[in-house]
Every structure is written in structure tokens, then in C-alpha cells.
Amino acid sequence: MGANASNYPHSCSPRVGANSQAQQTFIGTSSYSQQGYGCESKLYSLDHGHEKPQDKKKRTSGLATLKKKFIKRRKSNRSADHAKQMRELLSGWDVRDVNALVEEYEGTSALKELSLQASLARPEARTLQKDMADLYEYKYCTDVDLIFQETCFPVHRAILAARCPFFKTLLSSSPEYGAEIIMDISTAGIDMPMFSALLHYLYTGEFGMEDSRFQNVDILVQLSEEFGTPNSLDVDMRGLFDYMCYYDVVLSFSSDSELVEAFGGNQNCLDEELKAHKAIISARSPFFRNLLQRRIRTGEEITDRTLRTPTRIILDESIIPKKYAKVILHCMYTDVVDLSVLHCSLSVGSLSEVQALVAGKPNMTRAEEAMELYHIALFLEFNMLAQGVLQVDL
């Protein structure tokens, strides 16, 4: 015989009218008065145990207080109200002064945008590090050969001597041009690719190959003990510029003899020579590189090597005034445009000064000198100098 569950006094059913996602089940009694029990109905919730209403209120108020604290902290961290500060600053200003300030801000903004667009439009200037990498790869004006594992590595004496104490000592024992030096390295595990990467590092300050062996601390320690630890590329190149060790080229400037006689200029001062390295000037300037390569093709370079004399390059001072020479060379060795070198290197009676006297021109301003130097940089195809001049604070 079947039985209807509704006939049982202890039936279980969901609470009527409750949310379907938060239903509560109650186990209790209906009114049993009709059955004669005389008991009051009682309900027992299975959710939240025996939590009282006042406990729930305390928990809610605690979260609200914490939320207010976070909002207050977030407000305190906000940036200052710049509009309010600007209004307070300009409250006592005259209208014309405010208009002048607005025009200045607009002009500054336009110049900033123009400078940004010009930077994006012009080609990227080659840095010293990139030019030194090309110098090692293409072997411009090398003067000594290193033989390692029956392989010849043409290199530049001045650069290796400036960068590495080991090579400075080694090369001093073979001062002649084109010397062949057999390398004997005691550090174990150095093969031909690693030796080439080591030379690339001396030229650029970075290893030119991805080799897990260079991550080996033991090998690096042994190499540093045998070859010495070089300074940064910038520091060593600045030292090479200051001391000009193993220089192999001198820059001279032609002068107008009639102007010299007329104004009593000093011929020796006009023809003062500036020392440099063929490797550096050929790596930084295509103008000098083509000039030196033409000398090699015509055989003039062989004469200089035979006589063991530095190569002389005579420049027309009407195109490249001598007073800019040290600024140009300084930038070639350091990537820094220092116009203070310009005024320290001025000599009395230089051709440019004589020409200025003849033309009746006053002394050039710093901006005029910068623009003249900019055009010289374009002539030499030395983009780092050209862009550096434009960024100098005049």
C-alpha cells in the first residue's frame, strides 16, 4: 500500500517565498494541536548556526568602516589639483601677463613637437660602439697582424694597447708596421671563435657571439688574470685621445700666404699639426676613409710606411677652420660635443681670424659657431657630430 508523505507530521519542504539561490531548509513541527500534542511550533535554521541579528549588524558595520578608511587613503594619494593651484597663482595677475604666459606655453609646446618630429625624421647617428664594430669587421687601416691557431687577425695597435694591458706589453716588443705576432694564450679552452669574440669585445665593449662558455665564470676569471680587466670603452677611448699613443696621422691646415704677410701671422702656428689615428678617423668619417683609401691606391701610403712617418693630411682652412679641429676629434673619440674645447684651442693669428678681420666681421657668437660646425660635420659625413651640435645647450 502506498503512503502519502504529506500525511506524516515531520515532512521536509523548502521555505515558501524564499530566493531559489538562498533557500533555507527547516526541520520542525506544524501545529500539532489537532493531534492533541499541545506543543508550540519551533523552527531551527541550518544556516549560520546560532548567529544573532546584532552580530550580523556589527560585522556589516565593521566592513563599512574599513571601506571608508580605504577610500580616505586613496583620496589622500591623489595628485595635487593643478588647476586650483594655477588659479590661485594667476588670481592677482594682469590679463596681458596671463596672455603672455599662455603664448609662451603654446610656443614651448610647438617647439617640443617640432623637435620630436625632427628627431623622428633624421637618420639615426652611428655611435662610437657601432663604428668600432665596423672597424673590427672591415679592417680599415690595420697595422699589425695577430696569428692565432694558424689564422691571421689584422688589428690596430693603438686600440688594443689602450684597451688591454696584455696587448700593450706584447705590442711594445714589435713596434714595426705590419708586424706578425704569434699568440700564445695559456687559458685553456680558447679556440678561434672565442679569440675573435675577445678581440670584438676589446673594440666594442661587448662580446660579438653567443657562446655559453662566456657564461663560465672560471674562464672569465682566467682571461681577466691573463689579459687584465679593461676599463669601459668610453674611458679607454678618452685616454687614447688625451695621450695619442701610437698615433699614425697628423692633420695640417693650409694657409693663405698673402694674408699671413699682410697681418703678420705666425706661419708655424698656422701649420700646427694635430695628431690622430687613421683607424678612428676612417671609422667615424667616410670623408677621411675615402681620402686614406685613395692614398693607398696611389702608393703614397707605402712611402709613409717605408719612412716610418705619420701620414700627413692637409686640410683647407677656408672649409674646415683649424679652431674646430679639436672639437671634431674629441667627438670622434668620445661621442661628446664639447664646445668649451673650441675656445680653449683658439690660437692667435689663425686663418679664420684673419679672414674675419678682412671681411670686417665681429667675433662669432656661440650659436653661429655651432651652425658652422654643423655644416662642417655634414661635409665630413659625421652624423654624430651634426646631431650633437643641434642638441648642445647654447
mmCIF file of C-alpha atoms in Angstrom:
data_model
loop_
_atom_site.group_PDB
_atom_site.id
_atom_site.type_symbol
_atom_site.label_atom_id
_atom_site.label_comp_id
_atom_site.label_asym_id
_atom_site.label_seq_id
_atom_site.Cartn_x
_atom_site.Cartn_y
_atom_site.Cartn_z
ATOM 1 C CA MET A 1 0.000 0.000 0.000
ATOM 2 C CA GLY A 2 1.364 3.378 -0.926
ATOM 3 C CA ALA A 3 1.737 6.133 1.610
ATOM 4 C CA ASN A 4 1.454 9.880 1.045
ATOM 5 C CA ALA A 5 4.348 11.833 2.579
ATOM 6 C CA SER A 6 2.068 14.767 3.317
ATOM 7 C CA ASN A 7 0.281 12.679 5.867
ATOM 8 C CA TYR A 8 3.400 12.485 8.054
ATOM 9 C CA PRO A 9 3.790 15.164 10.725
ATOM 10 C CA HIS A 10 7.596 15.504 10.221
ATOM 11 C CA SER A 11 7.615 16.323 6.491
ATOM 12 C CA CYS A 12 10.508 18.397 4.973
ATOM 13 C CA SER A 13 9.784 21.160 2.491
ATOM 14 C CA PRO A 14 11.507 24.343 1.225
ATOM 15 C CA ARG A 15 10.536 27.649 2.695
ATOM 16 C CA VAL A 16 7.828 29.236 0.600
ATOM 17 C CA GLY A 17 8.672 32.562 -0.988
ATOM 18 C CA ALA A 18 12.441 32.337 -0.421
ATOM 19 C CA ASN A 19 15.075 33.092 -3.037
ATOM 20 C CA SER A 20 15.934 29.986 -5.031
ATOM 21 C CA GLN A 21 19.687 30.651 -4.615
ATOM 22 C CA ALA A 22 19.462 31.209 -0.880
ATOM 23 C CA GLN A 23 16.794 28.789 0.201
ATOM 24 C CA GLN A 24 16.810 27.603 3.795
ATOM 25 C CA THR A 25 15.552 24.214 4.910
ATOM 26 C CA PHE A 26 13.721 23.981 8.141
ATOM 27 C CA ILE A 27 13.056 20.911 10.237
ATOM 28 C CA GLY A 28 10.261 21.487 12.653
ATOM 29 C CA THR A 29 6.640 20.783 13.516
ATOM 30 C CA SER A 30 3.437 22.062 12.229
ATOM 31 C CA SER A 31 0.698 22.904 14.655
ATOM 32 C CA TYR A 32 0.020 19.654 16.409
ATOM 33 C CA SER A 33 -2.951 20.945 18.325
ATOM 34 C CA GLN A 34 -5.330 18.990 16.144
ATOM 35 C CA GLN A 35 -3.499 15.867 17.168
ATOM 36 C CA GLY A 36 -3.685 16.775 20.808
ATOM 37 C CA TYR A 37 0.002 17.352 21.471
ATOM 38 C CA GLY A 38 -0.446 20.972 22.531
ATOM 39 C CA CYS A 39 3.129 21.908 21.575
ATOM 40 C CA GLU A 40 4.179 25.277 20.188
ATOM 41 C CA SER A 41 5.796 25.211 16.736
ATOM 42 C CA LYS A 42 9.542 25.840 16.700
ATOM 43 C CA LEU A 43 11.883 26.481 13.746
ATOM 44 C CA TYR A 44 15.612 25.770 13.691
ATOM 45 C CA SER A 45 17.761 27.280 10.901
ATOM 46 C CA LEU A 46 20.595 25.189 9.493
ATOM 47 C CA ASP A 47 22.407 28.312 8.103
ATOM 48 C CA HIS A 48 24.914 30.382 10.142
ATOM 49 C CA GLY A 49 24.500 28.327 13.226
ATOM 50 C CA HIS A 50 23.096 30.427 16.054
ATOM 51 C CA GLU A 51 24.160 33.883 14.718
ATOM 52 C CA LYS A 52 22.161 36.675 16.231
ATOM 53 C CA PRO A 53 20.899 39.715 14.258
ATOM 54 C CA GLN A 54 23.018 42.097 16.291
ATOM 55 C CA ASP A 55 26.172 40.072 15.428
ATOM 56 C CA LYS A 56 25.392 40.392 11.724
ATOM 57 C CA LYS A 57 24.914 44.136 12.129
ATOM 58 C CA LYS A 58 28.301 44.504 13.851
ATOM 59 C CA ARG A 59 30.051 42.569 11.057
ATOM 60 C CA THR A 60 28.453 44.738 8.346
ATOM 61 C CA SER A 61 29.309 47.998 10.111
ATOM 62 C CA GLY A 62 32.930 46.845 10.511
ATOM 63 C CA LEU A 63 33.301 46.307 6.743
ATOM 64 C CA ALA A 64 31.792 49.699 6.046
ATOM 65 C CA THR A 65 34.319 51.368 8.348
ATOM 66 C CA LEU A 66 37.189 49.573 6.635
ATOM 67 C CA LYS A 67 35.861 50.645 3.223
ATOM 68 C CA LYS A 68 35.727 54.274 4.349
ATOM 69 C CA LYS A 69 39.345 54.048 5.503
ATOM 70 C CA PHE A 70 40.453 52.751 2.088
ATOM 71 C CA ILE A 71 38.544 55.499 0.268
ATOM 72 C CA LYS A 72 40.094 58.142 2.517
ATOM 73 C CA ARG A 73 43.593 56.776 1.905
ATOM 74 C CA ARG A 74 43.003 56.672 -1.868
ATOM 75 C CA LYS A 75 41.863 60.296 -1.859
ATOM 76 C CA SER A 76 44.930 61.369 0.093
ATOM 77 C CA ASN A 77 47.213 59.704 -2.514
ATOM 78 C CA ARG A 78 45.749 61.623 -5.423
ATOM 79 C CA SER A 79 47.932 64.186 -7.193
ATOM 80 C CA ALA A 80 47.585 67.856 -6.423
ATOM 81 C CA ASP A 81 44.839 69.877 -8.066
ATOM 82 C CA HIS A 82 46.989 71.745 -10.609
ATOM 83 C CA ALA A 83 44.062 73.743 -11.947
ATOM 84 C CA LYS A 84 43.312 75.072 -8.465
ATOM 85 C CA GLN A 85 46.976 75.942 -7.893
ATOM 86 C CA MET A 86 47.149 77.726 -11.256
ATOM 87 C CA ARG A 87 44.024 79.743 -10.455
ATOM 88 C CA GLU A 88 45.494 80.786 -7.117
ATOM 89 C CA LEU A 89 48.778 81.768 -8.819
ATOM 90 C CA LEU A 90 47.132 83.853 -11.539
ATOM 91 C CA SER A 91 44.421 85.407 -9.399
ATOM 92 C CA GLY A 92 46.409 88.633 -8.967
ATOM 93 C CA TRP A 93 47.903 88.794 -12.472
ATOM 94 C CA ASP A 94 47.064 91.281 -15.167
ATOM 95 C CA VAL A 95 45.239 89.866 -18.210
ATOM 96 C CA ARG A 96 48.109 90.802 -20.524
ATOM 97 C CA ASP A 97 50.568 88.894 -18.359
ATOM 98 C CA VAL A 98 48.310 85.832 -18.433
ATOM 99 C CA ASN A 99 48.065 86.049 -22.227
ATOM 100 C CA ALA A 100 51.862 86.290 -22.478
ATOM 101 C CA LEU A 101 52.235 83.177 -20.292
ATOM 102 C CA VAL A 102 49.729 81.252 -22.432
ATOM 103 C CA GLU A 103 51.585 82.234 -25.610
ATOM 104 C CA GLU A 104 54.865 81.104 -24.089
ATOM 105 C CA TYR A 105 53.376 77.735 -23.135
ATOM 106 C CA GLU A 106 51.943 77.304 -26.627
ATOM 107 C CA GLY A 107 55.279 78.209 -28.225
ATOM 108 C CA THR A 108 57.164 75.783 -25.989
ATOM 109 C CA SER A 109 54.694 73.018 -26.823
ATOM 110 C CA ALA A 110 55.068 73.708 -30.557
ATOM 111 C CA LEU A 111 58.871 73.649 -30.308
ATOM 112 C CA LYS A 112 58.758 70.374 -28.391
ATOM 113 C CA GLU A 113 56.557 68.813 -31.061
ATOM 114 C CA LEU A 114 58.793 70.176 -33.822
ATOM 115 C CA SER A 115 61.882 68.766 -32.106
ATOM 116 C CA LEU A 116 60.215 65.372 -31.756
ATOM 117 C CA GLN A 117 59.218 65.303 -35.426
ATOM 118 C CA ALA A 118 62.730 66.331 -36.485
ATOM 119 C CA SER A 119 64.252 63.561 -34.342
ATOM 120 C CA LEU A 120 61.968 61.012 -35.982
ATOM 121 C CA ALA A 121 62.723 62.303 -39.487
ATOM 122 C CA ARG A 122 66.506 62.414 -39.371
ATOM 123 C CA PRO A 123 68.541 59.207 -39.706
ATOM 124 C CA GLU A 124 69.964 57.573 -36.624
ATOM 125 C CA ALA A 125 73.514 58.708 -35.905
ATOM 126 C CA ARG A 126 76.074 55.945 -35.680
ATOM 127 C CA THR A 127 77.597 55.662 -32.229
ATOM 128 C CA LEU A 128 81.239 55.065 -31.364
ATOM 129 C CA GLN A 129 80.442 51.461 -30.454
ATOM 130 C CA LYS A 130 78.829 50.724 -33.849
ATOM 131 C CA ASP A 131 81.662 52.357 -35.767
ATOM 132 C CA MET A 132 84.222 50.407 -33.739
ATOM 133 C CA ALA A 133 82.355 47.184 -34.559
ATOM 134 C CA ASP A 134 82.597 48.025 -38.277
ATOM 135 C CA LEU A 135 86.254 48.899 -37.837
ATOM 136 C CA TYR A 136 86.957 45.415 -36.472
ATOM 137 C CA GLU A 137 84.845 43.739 -39.147
ATOM 138 C CA TYR A 138 86.098 45.614 -42.227
ATOM 139 C CA LYS A 139 89.716 46.133 -41.048
ATOM 140 C CA TYR A 140 90.248 49.761 -42.068
ATOM 141 C CA CYS A 141 93.900 50.849 -41.814
ATOM 142 C CA THR A 142 95.180 47.893 -39.777
ATOM 143 C CA ASP A 143 98.871 47.976 -38.818
ATOM 144 C CA VAL A 144 99.637 44.656 -37.090
ATOM 145 C CA ASP A 145 98.650 41.005 -37.591
ATOM 146 C CA LEU A 146 97.930 38.556 -34.785
ATOM 147 C CA ILE A 147 98.409 34.873 -35.626
ATOM 148 C CA PHE A 148 96.286 32.501 -33.564
ATOM 149 C CA GLN A 149 95.842 28.818 -34.451
ATOM 150 C CA GLU A 150 97.201 29.464 -37.949
ATOM 151 C CA THR A 151 94.626 32.207 -38.542
ATOM 152 C CA CYS A 152 95.542 35.839 -39.189
ATOM 153 C CA PHE A 153 93.666 38.617 -37.364
ATOM 154 C CA PRO A 154 94.521 42.112 -38.729
ATOM 155 C CA VAL A 155 94.109 44.596 -35.877
ATOM 156 C CA HIS A 156 95.006 48.119 -34.766
ATOM 157 C CA ARG A 157 97.941 48.525 -32.427
ATOM 158 C CA ALA A 158 96.720 51.712 -30.719
ATOM 159 C CA ILE A 159 93.269 50.353 -29.854
ATOM 160 C CA LEU A 160 94.480 47.064 -28.385
ATOM 161 C CA ALA A 161 97.239 48.816 -26.423
ATOM 162 C CA ALA A 162 94.753 51.317 -24.999
ATOM 163 C CA ARG A 163 92.214 48.653 -24.074
ATOM 164 C CA CYS A 164 94.294 45.750 -22.759
ATOM 165 C CA PRO A 165 97.450 45.673 -20.576
ATOM 166 C CA PHE A 166 98.416 42.297 -22.058
ATOM 167 C CA PHE A 167 98.454 43.654 -25.630
ATOM 168 C CA LYS A 168 100.140 46.875 -24.528
ATOM 169 C CA THR A 169 103.120 44.864 -23.300
ATOM 170 C CA LEU A 170 103.046 42.413 -26.205
ATOM 171 C CA LEU A 171 102.873 45.034 -28.975
ATOM 172 C CA SER A 172 105.618 47.194 -27.490
ATOM 173 C CA SER A 173 108.098 44.404 -28.293
ATOM 174 C CA SER A 174 107.219 44.592 -32.035
ATOM 175 C CA PRO A 175 106.912 48.281 -32.924
ATOM 176 C CA GLU A 176 107.381 47.922 -36.689
ATOM 177 C CA TYR A 177 104.473 48.416 -39.085
ATOM 178 C CA GLY A 178 102.723 45.212 -40.228
ATOM 179 C CA ALA A 179 104.402 43.035 -37.604
ATOM 180 C CA GLU A 180 103.169 39.458 -37.321
ATOM 181 C CA ILE A 181 102.794 38.323 -33.736
ATOM 182 C CA ILE A 182 102.073 34.710 -32.846
ATOM 183 C CA MET A 183 99.632 34.485 -29.963
ATOM 184 C CA ASP A 184 100.311 32.032 -27.168
ATOM 185 C CA ILE A 185 97.369 32.004 -24.739
ATOM 186 C CA SER A 186 97.681 29.956 -21.590
ATOM 187 C CA THR A 187 93.955 29.999 -20.715
ATOM 188 C CA ALA A 188 92.546 26.573 -21.565
ATOM 189 C CA GLY A 189 89.574 26.189 -23.890
ATOM 190 C CA ILE A 190 90.134 29.296 -26.046
ATOM 191 C CA ASP A 191 89.537 28.433 -29.696
ATOM 192 C CA MET A 192 89.469 30.640 -32.793
ATOM 193 C CA PRO A 193 85.819 31.859 -32.467
ATOM 194 C CA MET A 194 86.372 32.735 -28.835
ATOM 195 C CA PHE A 195 89.564 34.606 -29.632
ATOM 196 C CA SER A 196 87.720 36.589 -32.304
ATOM 197 C CA ALA A 197 84.956 37.354 -29.790
ATOM 198 C CA LEU A 198 87.590 38.522 -27.322
ATOM 199 C CA LEU A 199 89.025 40.959 -29.886
ATOM 200 C CA HIS A 200 85.499 42.146 -30.725
ATOM 201 C CA TYR A 201 84.965 42.846 -27.038
ATOM 202 C CA LEU A 202 88.118 44.973 -26.882
ATOM 203 C CA TYR A 203 86.867 47.022 -29.836
ATOM 204 C CA THR A 204 83.251 47.463 -28.745
ATOM 205 C CA GLY A 205 82.890 46.576 -25.065
ATOM 206 C CA GLU A 206 80.510 43.721 -25.967
ATOM 207 C CA PHE A 207 81.023 40.100 -26.949
ATOM 208 C CA GLY A 208 80.163 39.519 -30.593
ATOM 209 C CA MET A 209 78.997 35.935 -30.250
ATOM 210 C CA GLU A 210 76.541 33.970 -28.135
ATOM 211 C CA ASP A 211 78.683 31.290 -26.552
ATOM 212 C CA SER A 212 77.722 29.513 -23.374
ATOM 213 C CA ARG A 213 81.387 29.276 -22.481
ATOM 214 C CA PHE A 214 81.432 33.027 -21.879
ATOM 215 C CA GLN A 215 78.921 32.433 -19.096
ATOM 216 C CA ASN A 216 81.509 30.254 -17.389
ATOM 217 C CA VAL A 217 82.893 32.316 -14.534
ATOM 218 C CA ASP A 218 86.101 30.282 -14.345
ATOM 219 C CA ILE A 219 87.054 31.076 -17.961
ATOM 220 C CA LEU A 220 86.280 34.770 -17.493
ATOM 221 C CA VAL A 221 88.402 34.872 -14.347
ATOM 222 C CA GLN A 222 91.318 33.195 -16.148
ATOM 223 C CA LEU A 223 91.022 35.603 -19.091
ATOM 224 C CA SER A 224 90.976 38.605 -16.764
ATOM 225 C CA GLU A 225 94.063 37.311 -14.973
ATOM 226 C CA GLU A 226 95.955 36.783 -18.242
ATOM 227 C CA PHE A 227 94.793 39.799 -20.258
ATOM 228 C CA GLY A 228 93.818 42.197 -17.498
ATOM 229 C CA THR A 229 90.431 43.797 -16.967
ATOM 230 C CA PRO A 230 89.823 46.702 -19.367
ATOM 231 C CA ASN A 231 88.017 49.869 -18.422
ATOM 232 C CA SER A 232 84.812 50.873 -20.166
ATOM 233 C CA LEU A 233 85.154 51.709 -23.853
ATOM 234 C CA ASP A 234 84.423 55.403 -23.185
ATOM 235 C CA VAL A 235 87.179 55.701 -20.584
ATOM 236 C CA ASP A 236 89.836 53.981 -22.706
ATOM 237 C CA MET A 237 88.955 55.954 -25.843
ATOM 238 C CA ARG A 238 89.154 59.191 -23.880
ATOM 239 C CA GLY A 239 92.632 58.141 -22.692
ATOM 240 C CA LEU A 240 93.614 57.370 -26.287
ATOM 241 C CA PHE A 241 92.509 60.879 -27.306
ATOM 242 C CA ASP A 242 94.362 62.545 -24.438
ATOM 243 C CA TYR A 243 97.705 60.760 -24.883
ATOM 244 C CA MET A 244 97.633 59.817 -28.602
ATOM 245 C CA CYS A 245 99.773 56.714 -28.131
ATOM 246 C CA TYR A 246 100.826 55.117 -31.449
ATOM 247 C CA TYR A 247 99.333 57.985 -33.485
ATOM 248 C CA ASP A 248 99.878 57.474 -37.228
ATOM 249 C CA VAL A 249 98.351 60.554 -38.876
ATOM 250 C CA VAL A 250 98.697 64.318 -38.455
ATOM 251 C CA LEU A 251 96.230 66.952 -39.598
ATOM 252 C CA SER A 252 97.707 70.152 -41.044
ATOM 253 C CA PHE A 253 95.902 73.229 -42.320
ATOM 254 C CA SER A 254 96.746 75.221 -45.412
ATOM 255 C CA SER A 255 97.143 78.981 -45.050
ATOM 256 C CA ASP A 256 96.936 81.949 -47.393
ATOM 257 C CA SER A 257 100.471 83.364 -47.647
ATOM 258 C CA GLU A 258 99.260 86.835 -48.699
ATOM 259 C CA LEU A 259 97.055 87.144 -45.651
ATOM 260 C CA VAL A 260 99.866 85.905 -43.429
ATOM 261 C CA GLU A 261 102.249 88.591 -44.776
ATOM 262 C CA ALA A 262 99.650 91.337 -44.524
ATOM 263 C CA PHE A 263 98.703 90.653 -40.923
ATOM 264 C CA GLY A 264 101.944 89.244 -39.563
ATOM 265 C CA GLY A 265 100.570 85.826 -38.756
ATOM 266 C CA ASN A 266 102.814 83.130 -37.357
ATOM 267 C CA GLN A 267 103.423 80.512 -40.049
ATOM 268 C CA ASN A 268 104.388 77.844 -37.508
ATOM 269 C CA CYS A 269 101.197 78.476 -35.572
ATOM 270 C CA LEU A 270 99.103 78.318 -38.727
ATOM 271 C CA ASP A 271 100.638 74.987 -39.686
ATOM 272 C CA GLU A 272 100.325 73.488 -36.221
ATOM 273 C CA GLU A 273 99.652 69.763 -36.530
ATOM 274 C CA LEU A 274 97.069 67.720 -34.689
ATOM 275 C CA LYS A 275 97.765 64.045 -34.008
ATOM 276 C CA ALA A 276 95.191 61.315 -34.603
ATOM 277 C CA HIS A 277 94.758 57.647 -35.529
ATOM 278 C CA LYS A 278 93.834 56.533 -39.026
ATOM 279 C CA ALA A 279 91.633 53.784 -37.630
ATOM 280 C CA ILE A 280 89.464 56.194 -35.653
ATOM 281 C CA ILE A 281 89.027 58.954 -38.228
ATOM 282 C CA SER A 282 88.356 56.435 -41.025
ATOM 283 C CA ALA A 283 85.799 54.581 -38.886
ATOM 284 C CA ARG A 284 83.913 57.746 -37.908
ATOM 285 C CA SER A 285 84.033 59.737 -41.151
ATOM 286 C CA PRO A 286 83.534 58.411 -44.707
ATOM 287 C CA PHE A 287 85.316 61.563 -45.932
ATOM 288 C CA PHE A 288 88.556 60.607 -44.162
ATOM 289 C CA ARG A 289 88.111 56.938 -45.020
ATOM 290 C CA ASN A 290 87.885 57.654 -48.754
ATOM 291 C CA LEU A 291 90.830 60.039 -48.505
ATOM 292 C CA LEU A 292 93.058 57.424 -46.837
ATOM 293 C CA GLN A 293 91.993 54.685 -49.251
ATOM 294 C CA ARG A 294 92.864 56.927 -52.185
ATOM 295 C CA ARG A 295 96.345 57.406 -50.722
ATOM 296 C CA ILE A 296 96.750 53.638 -50.546
ATOM 297 C CA ARG A 297 95.752 53.238 -54.201
ATOM 298 C CA THR A 298 98.189 55.931 -55.344
ATOM 299 C CA GLY A 299 101.092 54.444 -53.385
ATOM 300 C CA GLU A 300 101.553 57.424 -51.040
ATOM 301 C CA GLU A 301 100.780 55.204 -48.064
ATOM 302 C CA ILE A 302 103.642 52.845 -48.945
ATOM 303 C CA THR A 303 106.100 55.771 -48.844
ATOM 304 C CA ASP A 304 104.915 56.753 -45.362
ATOM 305 C CA ARG A 305 105.277 53.170 -44.156
ATOM 306 C CA THR A 306 108.753 52.844 -45.611
ATOM 307 C CA LEU A 307 109.924 56.067 -43.988
ATOM 308 C CA ARG A 308 108.034 55.183 -40.791
ATOM 309 C CA THR A 309 106.489 58.628 -40.677
ATOM 310 C CA PRO A 310 102.878 59.532 -39.830
ATOM 311 C CA THR A 311 100.613 60.222 -42.769
ATOM 312 C CA ARG A 312 100.064 63.944 -43.271
ATOM 313 C CA ILE A 313 96.608 65.170 -44.282
ATOM 314 C CA ILE A 314 96.453 68.833 -45.328
ATOM 315 C CA LEU A 315 93.044 70.437 -44.922
ATOM 316 C CA ASP A 316 91.850 73.701 -46.441
ATOM 317 C CA GLU A 317 91.199 76.006 -43.508
ATOM 318 C CA SER A 318 88.696 78.014 -45.519
ATOM 319 C CA ILE A 319 86.491 74.873 -45.490
ATOM 320 C CA ILE A 320 87.484 73.333 -42.149
ATOM 321 C CA PRO A 321 88.843 76.064 -39.859
ATOM 322 C CA LYS A 322 91.548 74.812 -37.541
ATOM 323 C CA LYS A 323 89.749 76.097 -34.447
ATOM 324 C CA TYR A 324 87.125 73.351 -34.892
ATOM 325 C CA ALA A 325 89.636 70.523 -35.329
ATOM 326 C CA LYS A 326 89.897 69.554 -31.658
ATOM 327 C CA VAL A 327 86.121 69.629 -31.223
ATOM 328 C CA ILE A 328 85.785 67.276 -34.198
ATOM 329 C CA LEU A 329 88.493 64.881 -32.995
ATOM 330 C CA HIS A 330 87.149 64.937 -29.437
ATOM 331 C CA CYS A 331 83.719 63.871 -30.711
ATOM 332 C CA MET A 332 85.257 61.122 -32.866
ATOM 333 C CA TYR A 333 86.921 59.552 -29.843
ATOM 334 C CA THR A 334 84.182 60.142 -27.240
ATOM 335 C CA ASP A 335 80.820 60.818 -28.979
ATOM 336 C CA VAL A 336 80.647 64.053 -26.951
ATOM 337 C CA VAL A 337 80.348 67.538 -28.460
ATOM 338 C CA ASP A 338 82.214 69.901 -26.145
ATOM 339 C CA LEU A 339 82.238 73.466 -27.406
ATOM 340 C CA SER A 340 84.398 74.533 -24.461
ATOM 341 C CA VAL A 341 87.256 72.757 -26.264
ATOM 342 C CA LEU A 342 86.647 75.181 -29.109
ATOM 343 C CA HIS A 343 87.534 78.294 -27.100
ATOM 344 C CA CYS A 344 90.431 76.630 -25.297
ATOM 345 C CA SER A 345 92.027 75.649 -28.625
ATOM 346 C CA LEU A 346 91.847 79.042 -30.336
ATOM 347 C CA SER A 347 95.238 80.300 -31.483
ATOM 348 C CA VAL A 348 96.262 83.872 -32.196
ATOM 349 C CA GLY A 349 96.625 84.631 -35.895
ATOM 350 C CA SER A 350 94.711 81.646 -37.275
ATOM 351 C CA LEU A 351 93.494 81.927 -40.837
ATOM 352 C CA SER A 352 89.843 82.080 -39.803
ATOM 353 C CA GLU A 353 90.569 85.045 -37.538
ATOM 354 C CA VAL A 354 92.493 86.820 -40.308
ATOM 355 C CA GLN A 355 89.631 86.228 -42.737
ATOM 356 C CA ALA A 356 87.186 87.622 -40.194
ATOM 357 C CA LEU A 357 89.317 90.774 -39.851
ATOM 358 C CA VAL A 358 89.472 91.227 -43.625
ATOM 359 C CA ALA A 359 85.734 90.783 -44.000
ATOM 360 C CA GLY A 360 85.095 93.183 -41.133
ATOM 361 C CA LYS A 361 83.100 90.581 -39.195
ATOM 362 C CA PRO A 362 82.918 90.737 -35.410
ATOM 363 C CA ASN A 363 83.616 87.722 -33.218
ATOM 364 C CA MET A 364 81.166 84.912 -33.892
ATOM 365 C CA THR A 365 78.512 84.104 -31.334
ATOM 366 C CA ARG A 366 78.267 80.645 -29.834
ATOM 367 C CA ALA A 367 75.195 79.886 -31.960
ATOM 368 C CA GLU A 368 76.999 80.947 -35.162
ATOM 369 C CA GLU A 369 79.951 78.731 -34.282
ATOM 370 C CA ALA A 370 77.603 75.823 -33.657
ATOM 371 C CA MET A 371 75.936 76.264 -37.048
ATOM 372 C CA GLU A 372 79.303 76.478 -38.818
ATOM 373 C CA LEU A 373 80.405 73.321 -37.027
ATOM 374 C CA TYR A 374 77.143 71.659 -38.084
ATOM 375 C CA HIS A 375 77.894 72.314 -41.766
ATOM 376 C CA ILE A 376 81.453 71.017 -41.318
ATOM 377 C CA ALA A 377 80.017 67.821 -39.807
ATOM 378 C CA LEU A 378 77.800 67.380 -42.873
ATOM 379 C CA PHE A 379 80.835 67.875 -45.114
ATOM 380 C CA LEU A 380 82.745 65.192 -43.192
ATOM 381 C CA GLU A 381 79.656 62.929 -43.174
ATOM 382 C CA PHE A 382 79.995 62.683 -39.406
ATOM 383 C CA ASN A 383 76.353 62.442 -38.281
ATOM 384 C CA MET A 384 77.088 62.050 -34.584
ATOM 385 C CA LEU A 385 78.759 65.465 -34.569
ATOM 386 C CA ALA A 386 75.974 67.059 -36.631
ATOM 387 C CA GLN A 387 73.220 65.849 -34.323
ATOM 388 C CA GLY A 388 75.289 66.518 -31.225
ATOM 389 C CA VAL A 389 75.751 70.168 -32.201
ATOM 390 C CA LEU A 390 71.988 70.630 -32.552
ATOM 391 C CA GLN A 391 71.455 69.249 -29.046
ATOM 392 C CA VAL A 392 74.080 71.409 -27.357
ATOM 393 C CA ASP A 393 72.633 73.944 -24.922
ATOM 394 C CA LEU A 394 73.701 77.266 -26.409
#
